[in-house]
Short mmCIF file of C-alpha atoms and ligand atoms in Angstrom, two decimals:
data_model
loop_
_atom_site.label_atom_id
_atom_site.label_comp_id
_atom_site.label_asym_id
_atom_site.label_seq_id
_atom_site.Cartn_x
_atom_site.Cartn_y
_atom_site.Cartn_z
CA MET D 1 0.00 0.00 0.00
CA SER D 2 1.21 3.51 -0.79
CA TYR D 3 1.28 6.10 1.95
CA ASP D 4 1.96 9.08 -0.34
CA ASN D 5 -1.24 10.77 0.69
CA LEU D 6 -0.43 10.41 4.38
CA ILE D 7 3.10 11.77 3.89
CA LEU D 8 1.76 14.77 1.98
CA LYS D 9 -0.81 15.45 4.67
CA LEU D 10 1.87 15.28 7.39
CA HIS D 11 3.92 17.77 5.43
CA GLU D 12 0.86 20.01 5.05
CA ILE D 13 0.25 20.18 8.79
CA ASN D 14 3.91 20.97 9.45
CA ALA D 15 4.72 17.66 11.08
CA ILE D 16 7.71 17.46 8.71
CA LYS D 17 9.88 20.56 8.64
CA PHE D 18 13.05 21.45 6.76
CA GLY D 19 15.66 23.98 7.90
CA GLU D 20 18.26 23.82 10.65
CA PHE D 21 17.23 22.21 13.93
CA LYS D 22 19.24 21.58 17.04
CA LEU D 23 18.58 18.06 18.35
CA LYS D 24 18.72 16.65 21.89
CA THR D 25 22.18 15.28 21.04
CA GLY D 26 23.37 18.81 20.24
CA SER D 27 23.84 18.09 16.51
CA LEU D 28 22.16 20.15 13.79
CA SER D 29 19.61 18.42 11.60
CA PRO D 30 18.24 19.65 8.24
CA ILE D 31 14.93 17.90 8.96
CA TYR D 32 12.67 17.89 11.96
CA ILE D 33 9.71 15.61 12.40
CA ASP D 34 7.23 16.50 15.08
CA LEU D 35 4.31 14.13 15.15
CA ARG D 36 2.86 15.62 18.33
CA VAL D 37 0.84 17.96 16.16
CA ILE D 38 -1.34 15.14 14.79
CA VAL D 39 -3.54 15.29 17.90
CA SER D 40 -4.98 18.47 16.38
CA TYR D 41 -6.02 16.63 13.20
CA PRO D 42 -8.32 13.73 14.08
CA GLU D 43 -8.58 12.62 10.48
CA ILE D 44 -4.81 12.31 10.14
CA LEU D 45 -4.50 10.65 13.53
CA ARG D 46 -7.05 8.11 12.33
CA MET D 47 -5.08 7.53 9.11
CA VAL D 48 -1.87 7.00 11.08
CA ALA D 49 -3.53 4.57 13.47
CA ALA D 50 -5.13 2.65 10.60
CA ALA D 51 -1.80 2.37 8.74
CA MET D 52 -0.05 1.14 11.88
CA TRP D 53 -2.77 -1.40 12.55
CA GLU D 54 -2.66 -2.69 9.02
CA LYS D 55 1.08 -3.20 9.31
CA VAL D 56 0.81 -5.43 12.37
CA GLN D 57 -2.55 -7.08 11.81
CA TYR D 58 -0.97 -10.56 11.59
CA VAL D 59 1.41 -10.04 14.48
CA PRO D 60 0.23 -11.82 17.65
CA PHE D 61 -0.14 -9.55 20.68
CA ASP D 62 -2.45 -9.13 23.67
CA LEU D 63 -1.85 -5.52 24.64
CA ILE D 64 -0.79 -2.25 23.07
CA CYS D 65 1.67 0.12 24.74
CA GLY D 66 2.40 3.55 23.33
CA VAL D 67 5.78 5.17 24.00
CA PRO D 68 5.07 8.40 25.89
CA TYR D 69 4.05 10.98 24.90
CA THR D 70 3.71 11.34 21.13
CA ALA D 71 2.62 7.79 20.43
CA LEU D 72 0.02 7.63 23.21
CA PRO D 73 -2.85 9.05 21.12
CA ILE D 74 -1.88 6.76 18.23
CA ALA D 75 -1.92 3.73 20.52
CA THR D 76 -5.25 4.86 21.98
CA ALA D 77 -6.78 5.25 18.53
CA MET D 78 -5.64 1.72 17.60
CA SER D 79 -6.97 0.35 20.86
CA LEU D 80 -10.39 1.97 20.46
CA GLU D 81 -10.85 1.04 16.84
CA HIS D 82 -9.91 -2.62 17.31
CA ASN D 83 -10.97 -3.16 20.89
CA LYS D 84 -7.47 -4.19 21.99
CA PRO D 85 -6.57 -3.34 25.59
CA MET D 86 -3.78 -0.91 26.27
CA VAL D 87 -1.22 -0.40 29.01
CA MET D 88 0.74 2.78 29.60
CA ARG D 89 4.29 3.30 30.68
CA ARG D 90 4.80 6.20 33.02
CA LYS D 91 7.49 8.56 31.87
CA GLU D 92 8.01 9.67 35.45
CA VAL D 93 7.23 7.17 38.19
CA LYS D 94 5.15 8.97 40.82
CA ASP D 95 6.73 9.34 44.23
CA TYR D 96 3.38 8.93 45.94
CA GLY D 97 0.42 6.58 45.59
CA THR D 98 0.97 3.29 43.80
CA ARG D 99 4.37 4.09 42.22
CA LYS D 100 3.57 1.92 39.23
CA ALA D 101 5.84 2.05 36.21
CA ILE D 102 3.17 0.44 34.02
CA GLU D 103 -0.46 1.46 34.33
CA GLY D 104 -3.40 -0.71 33.30
CA ALA D 105 -4.53 -4.29 33.81
CA PHE D 106 -2.16 -7.01 32.64
CA LYS D 107 -0.87 -10.46 33.45
CA PRO D 108 2.77 -11.52 33.30
CA GLY D 109 3.47 -13.43 30.10
CA GLN D 110 1.17 -11.32 27.94
CA GLN D 111 2.56 -10.14 24.63
CA VAL D 112 2.80 -6.38 24.16
CA LEU D 113 2.96 -4.47 20.88
CA VAL D 114 4.98 -1.29 21.38
CA VAL D 115 3.77 1.72 19.38
CA GLU D 116 6.14 4.60 18.65
CA ASP D 117 5.93 7.58 16.32
CA LEU D 118 9.43 7.37 14.92
CA VAL D 119 12.62 5.55 15.66
CA THR D 120 16.16 6.91 15.44
CA SER D 121 18.53 4.87 17.60
CA GLY D 122 15.76 2.91 19.31
CA SER D 123 16.69 4.22 22.77
CA SER D 124 13.22 5.52 23.68
CA VAL D 125 11.73 2.20 22.54
CA PHE D 126 14.18 0.38 24.83
CA GLU D 127 13.15 2.67 27.69
CA THR D 128 9.60 1.39 27.24
CA ILE D 129 10.51 -2.25 26.64
CA GLU D 130 12.58 -2.53 29.84
CA PRO D 131 9.87 -1.66 32.39
CA LEU D 132 7.37 -3.82 30.50
CA GLN D 133 9.72 -6.77 30.76
CA LEU D 134 10.38 -6.04 34.41
CA GLU D 135 6.67 -6.56 34.94
CA GLY D 136 6.89 -9.95 33.23
CA LEU D 137 5.36 -8.77 29.97
CA GLN D 138 6.82 -9.90 26.67
CA VAL D 139 7.77 -7.66 23.78
CA LYS D 140 8.68 -8.89 20.32
CA ASP D 141 7.27 -6.31 17.92
CA ILE D 142 7.44 -2.56 17.63
CA VAL D 143 5.42 -0.56 15.14
CA VAL D 144 6.48 2.95 14.15
CA LEU D 145 5.24 5.44 11.63
CA LEU D 146 8.70 6.47 10.48
CA ASP D 147 12.03 4.69 10.50
CA ARG D 148 14.63 7.44 10.26
CA GLU D 149 17.06 4.77 9.02
CA GLN D 150 19.75 5.87 11.43
CA GLY D 151 20.37 2.45 12.97
CA GLY D 152 17.32 1.93 15.18
CA LYS D 153 16.10 -1.09 13.23
CA GLU D 154 19.50 -2.78 13.50
CA ASN D 155 19.85 -1.94 17.20
CA LEU D 156 16.44 -3.43 17.86
CA SER D 157 16.87 -6.50 15.72
CA GLU D 158 20.22 -7.30 17.36
CA LYS D 159 18.29 -7.63 20.60
CA GLY D 160 15.65 -9.81 18.96
CA TYR D 161 12.91 -7.22 18.33
CA ALA D 162 11.13 -6.78 15.02
CA LEU D 163 10.59 -3.21 13.87
CA HIS D 164 7.60 -2.63 11.58
CA SER D 165 7.62 0.81 9.99
CA ILE D 166 5.01 2.42 7.78
CA PHE D 167 7.63 4.30 5.82
CA THR D 168 11.33 5.06 5.93
CA MET D 169 13.06 8.42 5.72
CA ASN D 170 14.12 7.67 2.12
CA GLU D 171 10.56 6.84 1.12
CA LEU D 172 9.28 10.00 2.78
CA LEU D 173 11.87 12.15 1.00
CA ASP D 174 11.10 10.52 -2.34
CA VAL D 175 7.40 11.32 -2.00
CA LEU D 176 8.07 14.95 -1.05
CA ARG D 177 10.58 15.42 -3.88
CA ASP D 178 8.32 13.77 -6.47
CA ASN D 179 5.48 16.06 -5.40
CA ASN D 180 7.69 19.18 -5.56
CA LYS D 181 7.48 19.81 -1.81
CA ILE D 182 11.26 19.97 -1.44
CA ASP D 183 14.01 20.96 -3.84
CA PHE D 184 16.88 18.83 -5.00
CA THR D 185 19.41 20.43 -2.61
CA THR D 186 17.23 19.86 0.44
CA TYR D 187 16.62 16.30 -0.66
CA HIS D 188 20.34 15.59 -0.94
CA ASN D 189 21.23 17.43 2.25
CA VAL D 190 18.85 15.27 4.23
CA ILE D 191 19.98 12.03 2.55
CA GLU D 192 23.59 12.97 3.31
CA TYR D 193 22.75 13.90 6.89
CA ILE D 194 21.03 10.56 7.51
CA LYS D 195 24.04 8.68 6.13
CA GLN D 196 26.42 10.67 8.33
CA THR D 197 24.51 10.27 11.56
CA GLN D 198 24.09 6.57 11.93
CA VAL D 199 23.56 5.55 15.53
CA HIS D 200 23.74 1.84 14.99
CA THR D 201 25.87 0.96 17.98
CA THR D 202 28.15 -1.43 16.10
CA ASN D 203 28.59 0.92 13.14
CA THR D 204 32.18 2.11 13.22
CA LEU D 205 31.44 5.01 10.84
CA SER D 206 29.09 6.55 13.39
CA SER D 207 29.69 10.28 13.74
CA THR D 208 27.32 10.85 16.66
CA PRO D 209 27.73 9.14 20.00
CA PRO D 210 25.77 5.89 20.25
CA ALA D 211 22.55 5.94 22.21
CA LYS D 212 23.26 5.82 25.94
CA PRO D 213 22.54 2.28 27.11
CA ILE D 214 19.80 2.06 29.69
CA MET D 215 21.35 1.17 33.02
CA TYR D 216 19.43 -1.54 34.77
CA ASN D 217 22.35 -3.05 36.58
CA PRO D 218 20.88 -3.47 40.06
CA THR D 219 24.22 -2.96 41.80
CA SER D 220 24.43 0.60 40.54
CA MET D 221 20.80 1.40 41.30
CA SER D 222 19.53 2.67 44.62
CA TYR D 223 17.17 0.50 46.63
CA SER D 224 14.51 3.23 46.30
CA LYS D 225 14.78 3.32 42.50
CA ARG D 226 14.43 -0.45 42.45
CA ALA D 227 11.38 -0.20 44.71
CA GLU D 228 9.70 1.89 42.02
CA LEU D 229 10.25 -0.80 39.42
CA CYS D 230 8.98 -3.80 41.36
CA ALA D 231 5.42 -5.03 41.05
CA ASN D 232 5.45 -7.36 44.04
CA GLN D 233 4.24 -5.41 47.08
CA THR D 234 6.55 -7.20 49.51
CA ALA D 235 9.63 -6.49 47.39
CA LYS D 236 8.57 -2.87 47.00
CA LYS D 237 7.97 -2.41 50.71
CA LEU D 238 11.23 -4.08 51.69
CA LEU D 239 13.33 -1.98 49.32
CA LYS D 240 11.55 1.15 50.56
CA PHE D 241 12.25 0.29 54.20
CA MET D 242 15.90 -0.33 53.37
CA ASP D 243 16.18 3.04 51.71
CA GLU D 244 14.27 4.96 54.37
CA LYS D 245 15.94 3.29 57.35
CA LYS D 246 19.35 3.09 55.67
CA THR D 247 19.84 -0.53 56.53
CA ASN D 248 20.50 -3.69 54.57
CA LEU D 249 20.86 -5.81 57.67
CA ALA D 250 18.72 -8.86 58.38
CA ILE D 251 18.97 -10.54 61.73
CA ALA D 252 18.86 -14.33 61.88
CA ALA D 253 17.06 -14.61 65.22
CA ASP D 254 17.93 -18.23 65.94
CA VAL D 255 16.69 -18.27 69.51
CA THR D 256 14.43 -20.90 71.00
CA THR D 257 11.89 -19.06 73.13
CA LYS D 258 9.13 -16.58 72.49
CA ALA D 259 10.57 -14.10 74.96
CA GLU D 260 14.02 -14.11 73.37
CA LEU D 261 12.61 -13.71 69.88
CA LEU D 262 10.37 -10.80 70.89
CA ASP D 263 13.26 -9.21 72.74
CA ILE D 264 15.39 -9.30 69.58
CA ALA D 265 12.54 -7.94 67.45
CA ASP D 266 11.98 -5.14 69.94
CA LYS D 267 15.59 -4.12 70.60
CA LEU D 268 17.00 -4.61 67.10
CA GLY D 269 13.85 -3.70 65.16
CA SER D 270 15.01 -0.23 64.24
CA GLU D 271 18.43 -1.45 63.03
CA ILE D 272 17.19 -4.06 60.57
CA CYS D 273 15.17 -4.38 57.38
CA VAL D 274 14.34 -8.07 57.89
CA LEU D 275 13.76 -10.26 60.91
CA LYS D 276 14.51 -13.84 59.90
CA THR D 277 12.91 -16.54 61.96
CA HIS D 278 13.11 -20.33 62.28
CA ILE D 279 9.71 -20.66 63.86
CA ASP D 280 10.02 -24.43 64.39
CA ILE D 281 12.87 -23.99 66.88
CA ILE D 282 10.67 -21.96 69.24
CA THR D 283 9.67 -24.26 72.09
CA ASP D 284 6.67 -22.23 73.30
CA PHE D 285 5.19 -20.97 70.04
CA ASP D 286 1.65 -19.64 70.11
CA GLN D 287 -0.40 -17.23 68.03
CA TYR D 288 0.36 -14.42 70.47
CA LEU D 289 3.98 -14.57 69.28
CA ALA D 290 2.87 -14.22 65.67
CA HIS D 291 0.71 -11.22 66.54
CA GLU D 292 3.44 -9.54 68.53
CA LEU D 293 5.96 -10.06 65.75
CA MET D 294 3.58 -8.47 63.28
CA ARG D 295 2.95 -5.54 65.59
CA LEU D 296 6.67 -4.95 66.06
CA ALA D 297 7.26 -5.30 62.32
CA GLN D 298 4.68 -2.62 61.73
CA THR D 299 5.95 -0.19 64.33
CA ARG D 300 9.67 -0.71 63.60
CA ASN D 301 9.30 -1.01 59.81
CA PHE D 302 10.90 -4.36 59.08
CA MET D 303 9.74 -7.42 57.17
CA ILE D 304 9.34 -10.90 58.64
CA PHE D 305 11.11 -13.68 56.78
CA GLU D 306 10.37 -17.22 57.92
CA ASP D 307 13.37 -19.24 56.77
CA ARG D 308 11.20 -22.34 56.29
CA LYS D 309 13.04 -23.69 53.24
CA PHE D 310 10.05 -25.51 51.79
CA ALA D 311 11.16 -28.50 49.75
CA ASP D 312 8.15 -30.68 48.89
CA ILE D 313 5.64 -31.02 46.06
CA GLY D 314 3.28 -28.11 45.43
CA ASN D 315 0.28 -29.58 47.22
CA THR D 316 2.23 -30.33 50.41
CA VAL D 317 4.04 -27.01 50.62
CA ALA D 318 0.74 -25.15 50.19
CA LEU D 319 -0.54 -26.98 53.28
CA GLN D 320 2.69 -26.42 55.22
CA TYR D 321 2.59 -22.73 54.37
CA GLU D 322 -1.02 -22.13 55.31
CA LYS D 323 -2.00 -24.75 57.91
CA GLY D 324 -0.46 -26.65 60.82
CA ILE D 325 0.18 -24.89 64.09
CA TYR D 326 2.23 -22.04 62.61
CA HIS D 327 -0.05 -20.60 59.88
CA ILE D 328 3.11 -19.15 58.35
CA ALA D 329 1.30 -17.44 55.49
CA ASP D 330 -0.65 -15.31 57.98
CA TRP D 331 2.33 -13.56 59.48
CA ALA D 332 5.48 -14.07 57.37
CA ASP D 333 5.93 -11.50 54.60
CA ILE D 334 8.63 -13.63 53.03
CA VAL D 335 9.36 -17.35 52.91
CA ASN D 336 11.90 -19.34 50.95
CA ALA D 337 11.99 -22.59 49.06
CA HIS D 338 14.39 -25.09 47.60
CA THR D 339 13.88 -25.70 43.90
CA VAL D 340 14.73 -29.39 44.04
CA PRO D 341 11.07 -30.46 43.47
CA GLY D 342 10.78 -28.31 40.28
CA PRO D 343 8.47 -25.36 39.53
CA GLY D 344 5.43 -27.02 41.17
CA ILE D 345 6.75 -25.87 44.52
CA ILE D 346 6.43 -22.26 43.42
CA ASP D 347 2.90 -22.85 42.11
CA GLY D 348 1.83 -24.42 45.41
CA LEU D 349 3.22 -21.58 47.53
CA LYS D 350 1.89 -18.98 45.13
CA GLN D 351 -1.64 -20.36 45.48
CA VAL D 352 -1.51 -19.47 49.15
CA GLY D 353 0.77 -16.43 49.29
CA MET D 354 0.01 -14.42 46.17
CA SER D 355 -3.39 -13.10 47.23
CA LYS D 356 -1.89 -12.09 50.58
CA GLY D 357 0.76 -10.02 48.81
CA ARG D 358 3.61 -12.23 50.06
CA GLY D 359 6.98 -12.82 48.43
CA LEU D 360 9.11 -15.91 47.90
CA LEU D 361 12.88 -16.28 47.84
CA LEU D 362 14.42 -19.21 46.00
CA LEU D 363 17.52 -20.88 47.37
CA ALA D 364 19.89 -20.41 44.46
CA GLU D 365 23.07 -20.90 46.50
CA MET D 366 23.87 -21.77 50.11
CA SER D 367 26.60 -20.62 52.46
CA SER D 368 27.52 -24.06 53.75
CA LYS D 369 30.58 -26.02 52.74
CA GLY D 370 29.99 -28.58 49.98
CA THR D 371 26.55 -27.26 49.05
CA LEU D 372 24.97 -28.88 45.99
CA ALA D 373 23.17 -25.64 45.10
CA GLN D 374 25.55 -24.57 42.35
CA GLY D 375 26.13 -24.75 38.59
CA GLU D 376 23.17 -26.04 36.61
CA TYR D 377 20.99 -26.26 39.71
CA THR D 378 21.51 -22.55 40.33
CA GLN D 379 20.87 -21.73 36.66
CA LYS D 380 17.61 -23.67 36.62
CA THR D 381 16.59 -21.89 39.82
CA LEU D 382 17.12 -18.52 38.12
CA GLU D 383 14.92 -19.64 35.23
CA MET D 384 12.16 -20.65 37.62
CA ALA D 385 12.36 -17.23 39.28
CA GLN D 386 12.16 -15.44 35.95
CA ASN D 387 9.06 -17.43 35.05
CA ASN D 388 7.40 -16.39 38.32
CA LYS D 389 8.35 -12.77 38.72
CA ASP D 390 5.02 -11.84 40.26
CA PHE D 391 5.70 -13.95 43.36
CA VAL D 392 9.43 -14.69 43.46
CA ILE D 393 11.14 -11.58 44.86
CA GLY D 394 14.71 -12.79 44.92
CA PHE D 395 17.23 -15.32 46.06
CA ILE D 396 19.21 -16.68 48.91
CA THR D 397 22.58 -16.48 47.29
CA MET D 398 26.18 -15.64 47.94
CA LYS D 399 26.24 -13.02 45.16
CA LYS D 400 24.07 -11.13 42.69
CA LEU D 401 23.10 -13.63 40.02
CA LEU D 402 20.83 -11.71 37.65
CA ASP D 403 20.83 -8.16 36.29
CA ASP D 404 17.26 -7.63 37.28
CA PRO D 405 16.58 -4.88 39.84
CA CYS D 406 13.40 -6.56 41.07
CA PHE D 407 15.18 -9.61 42.40
CA ILE D 408 16.54 -9.02 45.90
CA ASN D 409 19.61 -11.02 46.85
CA MET D 410 19.99 -12.02 50.50
CA THR D 411 23.19 -13.55 51.77
CA PRO D 412 23.59 -15.58 54.97
CA GLY D 413 26.92 -16.60 56.44
CA VAL D 414 28.09 -13.07 57.28
CA LYS D 415 30.45 -11.93 60.03
CA LEU D 416 32.69 -8.91 60.46
CA ALA D 417 35.63 -11.29 60.20
CA ALA D 418 35.50 -14.10 57.63
CA GLY D 419 35.82 -17.72 58.86
CA GLY D 420 33.43 -20.52 59.69
CA ASP D 421 31.94 -22.72 62.39
CA THR D 422 32.50 -26.40 63.15
CA LEU D 423 29.36 -27.53 61.28
CA GLY D 424 30.09 -26.30 57.77
CA GLN D 425 29.00 -22.67 57.95
CA GLN D 426 31.27 -20.36 55.96
CA TYR D 427 31.43 -16.64 56.73
CA ASN D 428 32.10 -13.70 54.48
CA THR D 429 32.36 -10.00 55.42
CA PRO D 430 29.64 -7.37 54.77
CA GLU D 431 32.00 -5.51 52.41
CA ASN D 432 32.63 -8.59 50.28
CA VAL D 433 28.98 -9.57 50.22
CA ILE D 434 27.50 -6.18 49.34
CA GLU D 435 30.22 -4.33 47.48
CA LYS D 436 32.23 -7.06 45.83
CA ASN D 437 29.57 -9.71 45.28
CA GLY D 438 26.67 -7.33 44.60
CA SER D 439 24.24 -8.91 47.05
CA ASP D 440 21.61 -6.67 48.69
CA ILE D 441 21.02 -7.89 52.23
CA ILE D 442 23.40 -9.37 54.79
CA ILE D 443 21.86 -11.98 57.07
CA VAL D 444 23.67 -12.10 60.39
CA GLY D 445 22.89 -14.44 63.28
CA ARG D 446 25.46 -15.45 65.84
CA GLY D 447 27.68 -12.49 64.91
CA ILE D 448 25.04 -10.32 66.58
CA TYR D 449 22.96 -12.26 69.06
CA GLU D 450 25.97 -13.94 70.69
CA ALA D 451 27.73 -10.60 71.23
CA SER D 452 27.83 -9.14 74.72
CA ASP D 453 25.95 -6.08 73.46
CA PRO D 454 23.80 -7.23 70.52
CA VAL D 455 22.39 -3.75 69.81
CA ALA D 456 25.84 -2.18 69.55
CA GLU D 457 27.01 -5.11 67.44
CA ALA D 458 23.98 -4.83 65.13
CA ARG D 459 24.83 -1.16 64.60
CA LYS D 460 28.35 -2.15 63.52
CA TYR D 461 26.96 -4.61 60.94
CA ARG D 462 24.38 -2.11 59.81
CA GLU D 463 27.01 0.57 59.26
CA ALA D 464 29.36 -1.83 57.48
CA GLY D 465 26.57 -3.07 55.19
CA TRP D 466 25.36 0.42 54.38
CA ARG D 467 28.84 1.77 53.75
CA ALA D 468 29.44 -1.09 51.32
CA TYR D 469 26.16 -0.30 49.54
CA GLU D 470 26.99 3.40 49.26
CA SER D 471 30.42 2.73 47.94
CA ARG D 472 29.11 0.27 45.33
CA LEU D 473 26.64 2.95 44.17
CA SER D 474 29.45 5.42 43.68
CA LEU D 475 31.59 3.01 41.64
P1 5BU L 501 24.68 -17.44 61.56
O1 5BU L 501 24.55 -17.53 63.00
O2 5BU L 501 25.00 -15.98 61.06
O3 5BU L 501 25.63 -18.45 60.97
O4 5BU L 501 23.21 -17.77 60.96
C1 5BU L 501 22.91 -17.86 59.63
C2 5BU L 501 21.44 -18.04 59.45
O5 5BU L 501 21.14 -18.11 58.05
C3 5BU L 501 20.86 -19.30 60.03
O6 5BU L 501 19.56 -19.00 60.48
C4 5BU L 501 20.78 -20.29 58.89
O7 5BU L 501 19.69 -21.17 59.02
C5 5BU L 501 20.57 -19.38 57.72
N1 5BU L 501 21.18 -19.86 56.47
C6 5BU L 501 22.52 -20.03 56.29
O8 5BU L 501 23.31 -19.82 57.17
N2 5BU L 501 22.99 -20.46 55.09
C7 5BU L 501 22.18 -20.69 54.04
O9 5BU L 501 22.66 -21.04 52.96
C8 5BU L 501 20.80 -20.51 54.26
C9 5BU L 501 20.32 -20.08 55.46
BR1 5BU L 501 19.66 -20.83 52.91
#
């Protein structure tokens, strides 16, 4: 199909301008395309939306997402005309209310068609794709009105995305020249300019700097920024607490009585982001303990992590999580699981915990000598987490394993001085764990509760952990 008429109309309404324009990059361009103006011309907006739809009519997708702001009305027009639901990416994530990066109703695994007005390097498309993927949505196809032919298509296809464009810069220029809208000199100036300003990142002839890669390396992102990106409420809350309280310390409260556990929660509550329990070692457990822990968690702003290490088939772990004498799902924000039974264990726990807003950590690695949680086992565990991003909030691990800011890495086996115990525990220092290995939370037990002054000792760990975090951010 020919889009000559559409190109001429866009020229008529001044969406395509010729002259000398300073771009965001600082370089001067002989052409400027501003498709924002089409909102003032409903008929043209409708033509654009129809052309885009036609281009992708055989592409499978469940949702449409426009790249803010210019493409939002185009995406809306497509959505309305064809009754396809839309989601929206926030350009700025609000610092109040829900803090969602993606607005709208969606389920992880759904396929999203990204709609953009024009593509140069592809960087603004990547800025939309990333948060969609962080929510578990899938992106394969991008539809744009204009491909400026400056490398965007190549940059996208190298990463496995298909770019569908209605017309290219060369086609647009041909139509305008053939219809006497631009003279020969302008035509050649623009063609030359496009050739000279390739932003294909592997193109060695590039005369403009390549598009800045989007940094989603969690070790260089603040906990608060990561909180904004996470969909799981427990992960969000935990990262927020860490940021607000300036602590990445979790206490492993391995004591055996109610009184001792409540004493730790009370006295150390303001130093920690997580209170880790082994509820089955408490000799006098009752529901009062659970209520008191929850009350302290609420007043001191920490999360409760029951280190239950579920390890059975889905049906059994669902019962262990919800029933029995502990009713873990009612009071523990976070639990963890071995992946040895396969993904069914996640499904079983999710059935119980998801509607309560809970989060699950998978045991990807362990701190003990000779652990079997390594190599392929660890890799398969990461895959299971990625397939369950709505419920799995991170890992028990010795180091950061994935470049995904929504997975929180917690590391046990931490002491101010490295070493071990007589039963296979191996200790690493807070600096190594947080700064060198890129983990997020240090889990400390005996290092604190066996000290003569546990509060003072907890402060030392807290300061060491936070210093290591701050220095990794400044790297
Ligand atoms: P410690 O006293 O700091 O050694 O206690 C470590 C805690 O972390 C303890 O509660 C263990 O059950 C827990 N832990 C661990 O040490 N290593 C692991 O790989 C896992 C949990 Br998983």
